Structure formats: structure tokens, C-alpha cells
Tab-separated table of C-alpha atoms in Angstrom:
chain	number	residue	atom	x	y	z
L	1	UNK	CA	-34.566	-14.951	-9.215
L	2	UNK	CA	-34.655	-15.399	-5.265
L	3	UNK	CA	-36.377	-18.865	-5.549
L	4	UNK	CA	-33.499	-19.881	-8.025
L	5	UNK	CA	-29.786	-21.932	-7.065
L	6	UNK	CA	-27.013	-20.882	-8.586
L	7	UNK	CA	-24.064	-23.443	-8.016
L	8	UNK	CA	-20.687	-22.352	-7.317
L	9	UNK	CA	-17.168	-24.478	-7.691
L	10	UNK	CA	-13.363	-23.152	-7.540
L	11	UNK	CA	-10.631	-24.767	-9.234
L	12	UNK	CA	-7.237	-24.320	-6.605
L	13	UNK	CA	-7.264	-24.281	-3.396
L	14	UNK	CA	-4.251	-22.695	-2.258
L	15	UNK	CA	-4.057	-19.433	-0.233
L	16	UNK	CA	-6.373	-17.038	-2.816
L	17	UNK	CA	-8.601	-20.101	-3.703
L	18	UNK	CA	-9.643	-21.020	-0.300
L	19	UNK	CA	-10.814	-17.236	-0.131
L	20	UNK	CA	-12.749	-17.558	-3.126
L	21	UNK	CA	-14.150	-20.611	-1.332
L	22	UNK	CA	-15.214	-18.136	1.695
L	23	UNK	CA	-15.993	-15.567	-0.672
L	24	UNK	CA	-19.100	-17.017	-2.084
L	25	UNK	CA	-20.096	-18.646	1.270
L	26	UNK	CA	-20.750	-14.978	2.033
L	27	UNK	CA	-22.282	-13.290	-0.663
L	28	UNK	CA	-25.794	-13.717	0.340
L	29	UNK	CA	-24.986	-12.397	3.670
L	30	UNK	CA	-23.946	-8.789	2.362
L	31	UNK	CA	-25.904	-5.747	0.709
L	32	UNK	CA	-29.567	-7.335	1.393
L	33	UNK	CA	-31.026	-10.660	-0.428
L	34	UNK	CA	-33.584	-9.146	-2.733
L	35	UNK	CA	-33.394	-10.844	-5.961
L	36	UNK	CA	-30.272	-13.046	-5.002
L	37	UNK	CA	-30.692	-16.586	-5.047
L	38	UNK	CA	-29.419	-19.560	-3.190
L	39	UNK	CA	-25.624	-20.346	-3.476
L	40	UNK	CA	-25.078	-23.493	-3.809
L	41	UNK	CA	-21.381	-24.628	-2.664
L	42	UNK	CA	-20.957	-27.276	-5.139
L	43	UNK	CA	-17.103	-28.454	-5.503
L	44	UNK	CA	-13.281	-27.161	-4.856
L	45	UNK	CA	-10.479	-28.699	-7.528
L	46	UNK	CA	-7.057	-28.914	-6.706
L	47	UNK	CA	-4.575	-30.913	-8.705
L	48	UNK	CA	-3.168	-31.787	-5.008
L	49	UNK	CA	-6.411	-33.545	-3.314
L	50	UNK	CA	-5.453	-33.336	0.329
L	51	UNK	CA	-5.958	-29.415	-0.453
L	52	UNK	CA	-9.351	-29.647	-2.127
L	53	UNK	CA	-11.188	-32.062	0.312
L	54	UNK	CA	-9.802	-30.014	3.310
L	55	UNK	CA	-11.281	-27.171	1.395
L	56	UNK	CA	-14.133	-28.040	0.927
L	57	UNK	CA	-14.661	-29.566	4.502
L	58	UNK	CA	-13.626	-26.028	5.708
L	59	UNK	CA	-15.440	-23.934	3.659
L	60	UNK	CA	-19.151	-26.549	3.520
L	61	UNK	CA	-18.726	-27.209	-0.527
L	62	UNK	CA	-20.235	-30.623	-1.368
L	63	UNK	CA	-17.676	-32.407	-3.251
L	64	UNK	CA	-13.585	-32.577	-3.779
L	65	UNK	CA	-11.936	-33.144	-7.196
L	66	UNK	CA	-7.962	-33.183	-8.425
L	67	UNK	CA	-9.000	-32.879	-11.926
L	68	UNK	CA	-10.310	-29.421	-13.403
L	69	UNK	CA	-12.013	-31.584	-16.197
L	70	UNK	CA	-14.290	-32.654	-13.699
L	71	UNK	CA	-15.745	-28.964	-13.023
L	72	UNK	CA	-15.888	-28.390	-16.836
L	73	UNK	CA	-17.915	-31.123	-17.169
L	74	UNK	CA	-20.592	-31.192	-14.581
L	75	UNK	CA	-23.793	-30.138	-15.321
L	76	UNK	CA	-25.027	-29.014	-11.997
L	77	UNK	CA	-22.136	-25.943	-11.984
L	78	UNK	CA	-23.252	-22.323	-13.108
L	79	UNK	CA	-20.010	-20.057	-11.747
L	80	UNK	CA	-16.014	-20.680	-11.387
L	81	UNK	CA	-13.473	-18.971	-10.391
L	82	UNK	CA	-10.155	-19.934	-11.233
L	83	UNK	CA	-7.241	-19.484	-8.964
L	84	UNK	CA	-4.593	-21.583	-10.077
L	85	UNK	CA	-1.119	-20.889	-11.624
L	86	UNK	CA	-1.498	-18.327	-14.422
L	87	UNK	CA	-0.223	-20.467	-17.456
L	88	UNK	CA	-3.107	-22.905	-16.624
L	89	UNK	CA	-5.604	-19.991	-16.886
L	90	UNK	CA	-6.240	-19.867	-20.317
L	91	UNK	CA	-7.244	-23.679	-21.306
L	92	UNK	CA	-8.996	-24.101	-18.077
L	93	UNK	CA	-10.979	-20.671	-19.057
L	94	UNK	CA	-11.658	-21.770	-22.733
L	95	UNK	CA	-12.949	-24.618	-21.702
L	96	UNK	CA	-15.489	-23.311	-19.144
L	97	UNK	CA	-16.850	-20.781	-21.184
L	98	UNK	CA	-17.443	-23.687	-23.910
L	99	UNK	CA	-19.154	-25.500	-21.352
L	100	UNK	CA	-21.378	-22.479	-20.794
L	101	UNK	CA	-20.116	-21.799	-17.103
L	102	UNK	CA	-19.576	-18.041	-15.963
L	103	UNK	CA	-16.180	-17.684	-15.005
L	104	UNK	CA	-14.327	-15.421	-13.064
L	105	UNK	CA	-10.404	-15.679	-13.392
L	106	UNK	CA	-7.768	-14.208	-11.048
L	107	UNK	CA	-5.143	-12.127	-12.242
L	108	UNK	CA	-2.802	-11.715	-13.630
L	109	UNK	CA	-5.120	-12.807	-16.599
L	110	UNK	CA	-2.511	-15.532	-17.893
L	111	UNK	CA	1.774	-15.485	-17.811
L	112	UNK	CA	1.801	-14.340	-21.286
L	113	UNK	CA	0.300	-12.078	-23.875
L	114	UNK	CA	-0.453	-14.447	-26.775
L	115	UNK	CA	-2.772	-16.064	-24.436
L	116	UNK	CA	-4.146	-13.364	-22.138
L	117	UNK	CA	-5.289	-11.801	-26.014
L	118	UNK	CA	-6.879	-14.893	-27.137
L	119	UNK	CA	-9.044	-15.193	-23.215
L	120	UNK	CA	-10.176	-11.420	-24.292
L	121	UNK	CA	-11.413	-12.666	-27.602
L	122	UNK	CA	-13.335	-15.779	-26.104
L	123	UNK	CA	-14.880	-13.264	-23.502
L	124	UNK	CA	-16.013	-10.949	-26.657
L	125	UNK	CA	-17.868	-13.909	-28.385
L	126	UNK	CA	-19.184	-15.343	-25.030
L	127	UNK	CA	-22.650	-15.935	-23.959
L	128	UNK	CA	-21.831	-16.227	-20.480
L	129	UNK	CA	-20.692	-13.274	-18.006
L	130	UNK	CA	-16.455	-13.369	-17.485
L	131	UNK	CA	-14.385	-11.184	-15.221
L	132	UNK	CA	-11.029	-10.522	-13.701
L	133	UNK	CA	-10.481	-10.639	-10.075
L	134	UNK	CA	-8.764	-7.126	-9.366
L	135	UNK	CA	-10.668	-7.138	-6.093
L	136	UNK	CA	-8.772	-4.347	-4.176
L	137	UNK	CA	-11.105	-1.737	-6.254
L	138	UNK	CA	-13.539	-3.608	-3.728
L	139	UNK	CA	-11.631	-2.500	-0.569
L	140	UNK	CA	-13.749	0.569	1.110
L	141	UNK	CA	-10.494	3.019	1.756
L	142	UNK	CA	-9.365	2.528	-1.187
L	143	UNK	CA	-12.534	3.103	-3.308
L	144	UNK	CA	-13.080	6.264	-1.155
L	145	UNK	CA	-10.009	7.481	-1.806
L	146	UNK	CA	-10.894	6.947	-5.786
L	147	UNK	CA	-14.084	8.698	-5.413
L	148	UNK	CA	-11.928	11.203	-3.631
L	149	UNK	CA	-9.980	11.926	-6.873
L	150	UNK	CA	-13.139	11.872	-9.494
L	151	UNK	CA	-14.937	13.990	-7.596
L	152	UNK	CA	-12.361	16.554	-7.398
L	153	UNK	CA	-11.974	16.542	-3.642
L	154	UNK	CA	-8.289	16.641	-4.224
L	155	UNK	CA	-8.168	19.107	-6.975
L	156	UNK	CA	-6.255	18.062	-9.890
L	157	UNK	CA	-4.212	14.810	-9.054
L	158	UNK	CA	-0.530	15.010	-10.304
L	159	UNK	CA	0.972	12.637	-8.831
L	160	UNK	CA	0.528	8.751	-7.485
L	161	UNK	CA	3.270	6.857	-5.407
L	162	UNK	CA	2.667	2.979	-4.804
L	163	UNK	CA	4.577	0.069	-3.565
L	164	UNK	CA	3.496	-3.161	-2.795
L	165	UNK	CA	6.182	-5.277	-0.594
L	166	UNK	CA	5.997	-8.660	0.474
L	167	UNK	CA	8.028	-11.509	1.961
L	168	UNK	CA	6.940	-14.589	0.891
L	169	UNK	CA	10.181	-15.260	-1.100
L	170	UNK	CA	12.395	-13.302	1.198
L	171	UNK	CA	13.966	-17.369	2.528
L	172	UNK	CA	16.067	-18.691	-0.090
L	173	UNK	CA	14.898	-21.869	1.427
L	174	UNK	CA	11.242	-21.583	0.259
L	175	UNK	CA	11.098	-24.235	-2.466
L	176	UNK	CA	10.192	-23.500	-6.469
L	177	UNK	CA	7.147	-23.095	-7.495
L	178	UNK	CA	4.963	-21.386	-10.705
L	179	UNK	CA	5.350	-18.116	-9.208
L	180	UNK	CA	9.698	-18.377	-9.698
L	181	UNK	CA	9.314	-19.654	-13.286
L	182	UNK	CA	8.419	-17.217	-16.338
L	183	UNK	CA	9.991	-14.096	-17.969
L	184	UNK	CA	10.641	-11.020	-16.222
L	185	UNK	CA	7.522	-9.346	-15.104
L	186	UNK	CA	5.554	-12.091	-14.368
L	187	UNK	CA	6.783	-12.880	-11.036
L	188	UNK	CA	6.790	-9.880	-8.453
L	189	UNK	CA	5.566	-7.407	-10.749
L	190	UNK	CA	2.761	-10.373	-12.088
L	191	UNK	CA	2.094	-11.577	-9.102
L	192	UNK	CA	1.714	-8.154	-6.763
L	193	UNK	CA	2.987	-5.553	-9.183
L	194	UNK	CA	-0.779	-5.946	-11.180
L	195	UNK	CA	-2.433	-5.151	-8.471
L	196	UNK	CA	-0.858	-1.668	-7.200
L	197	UNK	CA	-0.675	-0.997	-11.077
L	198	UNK	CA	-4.901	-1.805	-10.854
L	199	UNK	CA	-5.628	0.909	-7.913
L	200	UNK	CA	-3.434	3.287	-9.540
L	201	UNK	CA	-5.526	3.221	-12.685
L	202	UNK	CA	-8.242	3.213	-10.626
L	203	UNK	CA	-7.700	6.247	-8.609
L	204	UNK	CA	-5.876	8.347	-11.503
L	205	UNK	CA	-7.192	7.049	-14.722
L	206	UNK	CA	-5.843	5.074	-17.746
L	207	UNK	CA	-1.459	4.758	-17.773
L	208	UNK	CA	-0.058	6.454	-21.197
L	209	UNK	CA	3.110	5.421	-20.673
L	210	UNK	CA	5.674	3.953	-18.506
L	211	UNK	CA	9.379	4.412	-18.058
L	212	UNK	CA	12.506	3.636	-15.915
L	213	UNK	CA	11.750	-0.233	-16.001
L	214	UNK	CA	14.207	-2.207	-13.680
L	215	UNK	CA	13.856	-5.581	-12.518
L	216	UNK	CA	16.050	-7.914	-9.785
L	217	UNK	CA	16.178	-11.618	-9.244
L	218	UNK	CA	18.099	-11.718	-5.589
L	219	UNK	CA	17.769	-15.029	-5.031
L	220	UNK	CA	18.521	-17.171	-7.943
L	221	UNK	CA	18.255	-20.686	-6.755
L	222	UNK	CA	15.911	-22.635	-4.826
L	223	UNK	CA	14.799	-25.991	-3.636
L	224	UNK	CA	12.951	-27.963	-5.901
L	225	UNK	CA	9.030	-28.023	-5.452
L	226	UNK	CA	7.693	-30.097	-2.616
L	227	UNK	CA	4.215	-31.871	-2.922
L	228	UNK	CA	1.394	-29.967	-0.841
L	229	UNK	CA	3.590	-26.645	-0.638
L	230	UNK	CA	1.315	-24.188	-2.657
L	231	UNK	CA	2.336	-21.903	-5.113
L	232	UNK	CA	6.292	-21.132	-3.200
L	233	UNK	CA	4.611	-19.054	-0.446
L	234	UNK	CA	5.966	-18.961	3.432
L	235	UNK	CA	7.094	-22.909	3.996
L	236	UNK	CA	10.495	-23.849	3.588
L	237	UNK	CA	12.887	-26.619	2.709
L	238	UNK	CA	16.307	-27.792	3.949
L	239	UNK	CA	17.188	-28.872	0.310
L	240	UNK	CA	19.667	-27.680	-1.375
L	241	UNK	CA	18.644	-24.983	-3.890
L	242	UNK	CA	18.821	-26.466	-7.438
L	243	UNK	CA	15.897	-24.658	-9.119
L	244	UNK	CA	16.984	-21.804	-11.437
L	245	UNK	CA	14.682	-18.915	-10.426
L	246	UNK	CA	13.279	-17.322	-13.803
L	247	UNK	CA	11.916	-13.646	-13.501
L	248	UNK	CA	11.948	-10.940	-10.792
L	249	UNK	CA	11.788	-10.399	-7.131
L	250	UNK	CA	11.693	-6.796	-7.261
L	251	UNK	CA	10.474	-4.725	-10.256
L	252	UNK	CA	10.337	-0.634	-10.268
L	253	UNK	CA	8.884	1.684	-12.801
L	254	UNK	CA	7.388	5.589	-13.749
L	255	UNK	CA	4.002	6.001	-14.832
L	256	UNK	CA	2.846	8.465	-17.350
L	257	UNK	CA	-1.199	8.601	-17.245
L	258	UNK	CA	-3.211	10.081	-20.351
L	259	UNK	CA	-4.256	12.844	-17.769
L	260	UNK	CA	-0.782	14.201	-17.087
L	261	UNK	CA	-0.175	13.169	-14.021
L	262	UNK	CA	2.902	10.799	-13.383
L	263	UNK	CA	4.571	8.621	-10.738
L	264	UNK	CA	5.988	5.474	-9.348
L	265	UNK	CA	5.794	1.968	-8.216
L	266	UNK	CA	7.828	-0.066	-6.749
L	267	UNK	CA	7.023	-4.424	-5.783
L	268	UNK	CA	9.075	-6.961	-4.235
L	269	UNK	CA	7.874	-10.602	-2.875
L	270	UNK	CA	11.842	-10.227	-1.245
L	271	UNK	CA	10.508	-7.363	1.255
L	272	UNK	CA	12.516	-8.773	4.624
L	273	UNK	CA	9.638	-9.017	7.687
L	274	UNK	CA	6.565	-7.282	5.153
L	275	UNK	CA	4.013	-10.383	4.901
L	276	UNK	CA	1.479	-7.706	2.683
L	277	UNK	CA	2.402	-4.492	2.928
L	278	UNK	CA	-0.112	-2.466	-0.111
L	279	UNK	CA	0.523	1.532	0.396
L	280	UNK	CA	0.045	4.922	-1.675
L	281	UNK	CA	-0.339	8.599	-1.419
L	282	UNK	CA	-2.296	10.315	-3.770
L	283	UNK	CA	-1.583	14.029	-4.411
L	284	UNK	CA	-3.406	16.589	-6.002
L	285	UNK	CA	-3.409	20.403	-6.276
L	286	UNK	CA	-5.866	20.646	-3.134
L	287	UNK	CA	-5.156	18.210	-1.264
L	288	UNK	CA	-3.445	14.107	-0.823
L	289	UNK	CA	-4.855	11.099	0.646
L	290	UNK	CA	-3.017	7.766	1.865
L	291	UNK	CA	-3.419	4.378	2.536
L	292	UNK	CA	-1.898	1.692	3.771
L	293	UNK	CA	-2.974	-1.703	4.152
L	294	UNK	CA	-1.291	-2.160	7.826
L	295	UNK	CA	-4.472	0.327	9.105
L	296	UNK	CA	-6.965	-1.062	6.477
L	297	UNK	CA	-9.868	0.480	8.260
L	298	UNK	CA	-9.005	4.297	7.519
L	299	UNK	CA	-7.450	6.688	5.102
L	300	UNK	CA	-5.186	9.499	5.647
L	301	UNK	CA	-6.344	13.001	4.439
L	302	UNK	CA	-4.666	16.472	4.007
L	303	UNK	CA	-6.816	19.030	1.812
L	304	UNK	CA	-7.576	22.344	1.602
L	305	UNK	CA	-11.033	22.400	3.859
L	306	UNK	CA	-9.433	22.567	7.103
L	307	UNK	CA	-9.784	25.952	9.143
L	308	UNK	CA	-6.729	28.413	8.964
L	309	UNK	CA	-3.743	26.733	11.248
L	310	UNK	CA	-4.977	23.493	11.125
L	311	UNK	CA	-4.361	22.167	8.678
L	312	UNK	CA	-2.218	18.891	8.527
L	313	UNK	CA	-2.735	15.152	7.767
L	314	UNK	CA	-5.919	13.549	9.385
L	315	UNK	CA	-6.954	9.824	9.935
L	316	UNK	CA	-10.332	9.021	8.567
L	317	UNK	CA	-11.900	6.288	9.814
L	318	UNK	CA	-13.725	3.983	7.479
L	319	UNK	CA	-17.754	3.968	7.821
L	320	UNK	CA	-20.775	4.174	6.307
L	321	UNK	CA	-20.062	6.728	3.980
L	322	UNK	CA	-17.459	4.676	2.113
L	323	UNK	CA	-18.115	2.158	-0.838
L	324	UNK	CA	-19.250	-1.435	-0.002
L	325	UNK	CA	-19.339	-0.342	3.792
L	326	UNK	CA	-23.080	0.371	4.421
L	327	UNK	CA	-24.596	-3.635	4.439
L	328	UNK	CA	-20.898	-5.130	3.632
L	329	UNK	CA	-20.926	-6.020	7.066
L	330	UNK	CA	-22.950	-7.050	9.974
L	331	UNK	CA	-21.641	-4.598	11.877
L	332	UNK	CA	-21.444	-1.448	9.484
L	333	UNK	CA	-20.502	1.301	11.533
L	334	UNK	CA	-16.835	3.414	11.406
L	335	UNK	CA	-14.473	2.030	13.963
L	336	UNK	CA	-15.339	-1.446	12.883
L	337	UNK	CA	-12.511	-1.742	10.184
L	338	UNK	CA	-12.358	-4.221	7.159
L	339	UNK	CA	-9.983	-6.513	5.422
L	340	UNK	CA	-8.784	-7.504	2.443
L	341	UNK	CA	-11.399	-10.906	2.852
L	342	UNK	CA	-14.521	-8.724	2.845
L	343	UNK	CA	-13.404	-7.337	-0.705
L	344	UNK	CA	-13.065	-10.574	-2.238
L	345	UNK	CA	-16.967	-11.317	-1.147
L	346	UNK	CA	-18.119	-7.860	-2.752
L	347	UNK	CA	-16.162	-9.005	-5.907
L	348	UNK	CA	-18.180	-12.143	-5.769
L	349	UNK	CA	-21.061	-10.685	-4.693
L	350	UNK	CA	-20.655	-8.336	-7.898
L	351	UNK	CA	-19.967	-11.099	-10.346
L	352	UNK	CA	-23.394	-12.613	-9.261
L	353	UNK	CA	-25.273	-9.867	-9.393
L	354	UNK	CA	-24.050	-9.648	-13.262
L	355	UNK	CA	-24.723	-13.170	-13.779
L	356	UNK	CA	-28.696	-13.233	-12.401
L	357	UNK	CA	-28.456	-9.482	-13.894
L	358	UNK	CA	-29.475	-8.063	-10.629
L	359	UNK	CA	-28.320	-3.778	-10.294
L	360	UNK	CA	-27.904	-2.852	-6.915
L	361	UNK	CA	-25.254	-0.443	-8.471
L	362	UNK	CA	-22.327	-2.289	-7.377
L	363	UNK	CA	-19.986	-1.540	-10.697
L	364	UNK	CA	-19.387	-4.651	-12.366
L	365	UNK	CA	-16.343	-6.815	-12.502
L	366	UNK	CA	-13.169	-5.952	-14.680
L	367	UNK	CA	-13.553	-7.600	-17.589
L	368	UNK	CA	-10.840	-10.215	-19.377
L	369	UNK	CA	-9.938	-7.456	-21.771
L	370	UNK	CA	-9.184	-5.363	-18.617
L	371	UNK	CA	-6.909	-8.189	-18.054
L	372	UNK	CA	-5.201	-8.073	-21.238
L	373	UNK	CA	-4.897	-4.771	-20.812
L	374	UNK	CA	-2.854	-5.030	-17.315
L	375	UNK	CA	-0.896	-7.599	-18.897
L	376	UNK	CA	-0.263	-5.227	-21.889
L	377	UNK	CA	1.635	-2.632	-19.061
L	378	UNK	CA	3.474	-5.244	-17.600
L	379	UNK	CA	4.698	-6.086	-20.981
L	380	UNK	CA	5.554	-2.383	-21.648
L	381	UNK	CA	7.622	-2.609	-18.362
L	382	UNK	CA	9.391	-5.333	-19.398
L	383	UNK	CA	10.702	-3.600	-22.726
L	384	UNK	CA	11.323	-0.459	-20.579
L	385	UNK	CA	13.738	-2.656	-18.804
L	386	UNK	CA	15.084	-4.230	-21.480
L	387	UNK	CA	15.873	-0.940	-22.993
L	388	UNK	CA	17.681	0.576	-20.394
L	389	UNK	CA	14.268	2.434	-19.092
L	390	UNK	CA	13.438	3.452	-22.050
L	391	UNK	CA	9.819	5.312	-21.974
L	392	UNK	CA	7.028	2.752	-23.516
L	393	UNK	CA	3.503	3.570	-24.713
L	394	UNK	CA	0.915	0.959	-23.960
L	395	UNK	CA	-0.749	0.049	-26.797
């Protein structure tokens, strides 16, 4: 497989498209190149074509497109990742998977669950390899801190704490965009809310339940859209605020995992001066562990193991000894630190390895019914809310 190409395009170019973009410009850099082909940086898509062809100039792809039928339709295209608004996720997907293209999506899978059910069926009757980019599993803390809790390092975990705040809508003068329209729980708790929800399964195992469901829109009005403004994040407007805002700024629930253990989590794109702030503690009968994305390159850890007297919270730096760390960098020794970038390339770098079905025992990308899955808690948050907090199983 070495001696093959395997071309590469992403549709949107926005914020997490452009990091696709950079993504799989690295993945032949990272864990070794035995068995992994050439990548060939074919074409970027973006309905707004000043985006794509500055994309694609950036990032070395070969070609710039504003239509998504054009990547569908070219022969010379093996992989796509889509990173456009959600409610465009499901057409674009069926159609790429008809056209015999692998295709890994972003999440949240799609903005409802009609559709986001019907993307898990097409992956189930596919011939090509699909997958769901939940990339902080990739992030070495926080998969240390997950093999942490399996192991039993911690002792029994009972209880998970999470909150992911950001600012992006925190302006009421930031202009409309996909992420303000929708029901409730597809904006903060869609948009950021998936993602803490992810790690937490991740560290602690599958959610049974949820409860205490409570959603805010703050800001309820907002400039209408402005051409070349991507997806309502950071720039702002002098216009008057028209545009009704649709679903939630802040969204706060309990978990209930099939283990027993319970907890919280809390999102909010309103978070005043927080750009991307991802934390949790962990806590089990022998010990906790924390993270927080501010200090990406270590953990905090309090167990059991420490001498008599001294024990007390410790910061661990990332290294070697961590997931994705030994040959996910150039320089892979602790002290070095990583970012949320380098997980996004190990999430590509994954996806490929399924697609030329290459094991260097990197675990495979979440699959689209992984997706529907997420969606299907979101969903059960939403009816908690609606209910007063009532407590909802996820079916």
C-alpha cells in the first residue's frame, strides 16, 4: 500500500474545515510511514469561494470548488470529510458514500434525528469505511486519563463533572448563522455540549440516563448573516439584530451511566472572556484525575499511591507514556505539550489507516451510529427539559 495515492478533499472551509485541511497534510508525518501511502491534497469546497481557494492555497490542496457536487463527482477523490453546517450533512454524506468515497463527517452527526438515523443506516449497508469526528478521544491527557479509569487506577469511578464554555456568541453583535437556528439542543449543547458528553462516555462508559435538563437562549436577536462570516463565530456586525435566535446558549444536565456512576455537565457558547475552555474531574474510590484544556499538555492526579503525608493533587506532565504521544510528534518527549490540532491529525491518521486497512492499533474512528447515538442523548436532554427535568432513558 506505500506505493499507492490516496486523494483527499474537504467540503467547508471555515474554522474546523481548514483543520481538516491541515489534518491530512500531516498524517504521513506521524506514527511512522510503513504501509501508508501518498496523500494526495486534491480539493477544498466551500459554498463561499474566497474561503476555499484561500484554503487550499494555505493548506497546498490542488484545486478550489463552491459546489459540493463537484467533490461527489470527481473520480480522482478516495476520502472526505465534511465540515459544514449539520443540516447539510446528511445529503452531502448520502451522496458520497453512493459515489463510493470514504467519508468522515463531523459532529454533531446531523441537526436532527430522522436524519442522523437514516446516515447510520447508509453506513450499515456501505462498502466504503465512514466515521464521526469526536476527535478529543484523540487528545493524549485525555485518553490517559480514560485508560486511567479502565484500568482501575482510580478505583471505582462514581462520579464525572464536565463543562465546556465558550464565547463565540457571548457579542450580541455577532451576526446569525446555522449554529443560532434549530431546536433546543442543537446549538450549545450540539455544537460543544456533544463533545464533553463524548469524553465522558469515554472515560466512564455508556450514559443510562439523563436528568435535570435546562436550556437558555440569552441573547435572542442578532444581525442577519453577512457573506464570508463563517458559521456566527468571533466577527461582529453593527446591524441591528433582526434574526430570531432558535435554540440554546447554555444547556445543563445529570448523567446516569449503566455503571452507576452519575454526574454533570454544563455548555455555553455565551461564556464571557472563555474562547475554549474543555475541563473535568474524574473521581473514583482511589483516586481523581483532571483536565483542563487551558494546560493541555498535563493532567492533574490525586490517588491513593502516594507515600503517607503526601498525598495531594499532582501535575502530570504529558509524555511518552500517554496515547498518540510516542511518534505523534517530532518532538515526543514530556514537557513538549500538545493541542487540540495534533488530535485532529491522529483522527485522520486513524480514518486512513481503516481505509488502506493498515493496524498500527490506533482504535478506529467512531462510527455514524456512534453519532446517532450522541444525537439520541441530546434528544433525551431535550425532553428532560421539556419536562421540567424529568429523568430520560436513552434508547
Amino acid at each position: 500500500m506505500a506505493s499507492k495515492t490516496v486523494s483527499v478533499a474537504v467540503i467547508g472551509a471555515g474554522m474546523a474545515g481548514r483543520t481538516h485541511a491541515n489534518a491530512w497534510r500531516q498524517v504521513g508525518t506521524v506514527f511512522g510511514t510503513d504501509g501508508v501511502p501518498n496523500v494526495r491534497l486534491a480539493a477544498i469546497c466551500d459554498a463561499y469561494l474566497p474561503f476555499a481557494e484561500a484554503a487550499a492555497k494555505s493548506y497546498g490542496y490542488e484545486r478550489a470548488t463552491a459546489d459540493w457536487h463537484d467533490i461527489v463527482a470527481a473520480d480522482d477523490i478516495d476520502i472526505v470529510s465534511i465540515v459544514v453546517a449539520n443540516r447539510l450533512h446528511r445529503e452531502i454524506a448520502e451522496a458520497l458514500v453512493k459515489a463510493g468515497k470514504h467519508v468522515l463527517c463531523e459532529k454533531p452527526l446531523t441537526d436532527n434525528l430522522e436524519d442522523a438515523k437514516a446516515m447510520a443506516e447508509i453506513e450499515a449497508g456501505a462498502d466504503v469505511v465512514t466515521g464521526i469526528g469526536f476527535g478529543y478521544r484523540r487528545h493524549p491527557s485525555i485518553a490517559e486519563i480514560a485508560k486511567l479509569a479502565d484500568g482501575g487506577a482510580l478505583g471505582q469511578v462514581m462520579q464525572f463533572e464536565g463543562r465546556y464554555w465558550c464565547d463565540y456568541g457571548a457579542d450580541p453583535n455577532v451576526p446569525i448563522a446555522w449554529r443560532y437556528k434549530g431546536p433546543m439542543g442543537s446549538g450549545a449543547l450540539g455544537d460543544v455540549g456533544s463533545h464533553i458528553t463524548d469524553v465522558a462516555e469515554f472515560i466512564c462508559g455508556p450514559i443510562k440516563a439523563v436528568n435535570g435538563g435546562t436550556f437558555a437562549t440569552v441573547i435572542d436577536k442578532r444581525p442577519p448573516a453577512v457573506e464570508g462570516i463563517s458559521g456566527g463565530r468571533g466577527a461582529t456586525t453593527g446591524a441591528e439584530a433582526t434574526e430570531t435566535v432558535e435554540n440554546d446558549d447554555i444547556a445543563k444536565f445529570n448523567i446516569i451511566f449503566e455503571s452507576g456512576a452519575i454526574g454533570s455537565i454544563g455548555v455555553s457558547r455565551v461564556a464571557f472572556g472563555l474562547p475554549n475552555s474543555l475541563q473535568f474531574d474524574v473521581f473514583g474510590t482511589r483516586g481523581r484525575a483532571s483536565f483542563d484544556l487551558a494546560r493541555s499538555g498535563e493532567i492533574t492526579l490525586d490517588d491513593t499511591h502516594s507515600p503517607a503525608g503526601l498525598r495531594g493533587p499532582k501535575q502530570v506532565l504529558s509524555g511518552p507514556d500517554f496515547p498518540y504521544y510516542k511518534g505523534g510528534s517530532s518532538m515526543d518527549f514530556s514537557g513538549v505539550g500538545n493541542t487540540q490540532i495534533e488530535q485532529f491529525t491522529y483522527q485522520c491518521r486513524a480514518f486512513l489507516d481503516s481505509v488502506i486497512g493498515l493496524d498500527e492499533g490506533l482504535p478506529p474512528v467512531p462510527s455514524w451510529a456512534h453519532g446517532y447515538r450522541a444525537m439520541r442523548i441530546a434528544d433525551a436532554v431535550a425532553r428532560s427539559a421539556a419536562a421540567g427535568g424529568a429523568t430520560i432513558e436513552i434508547d
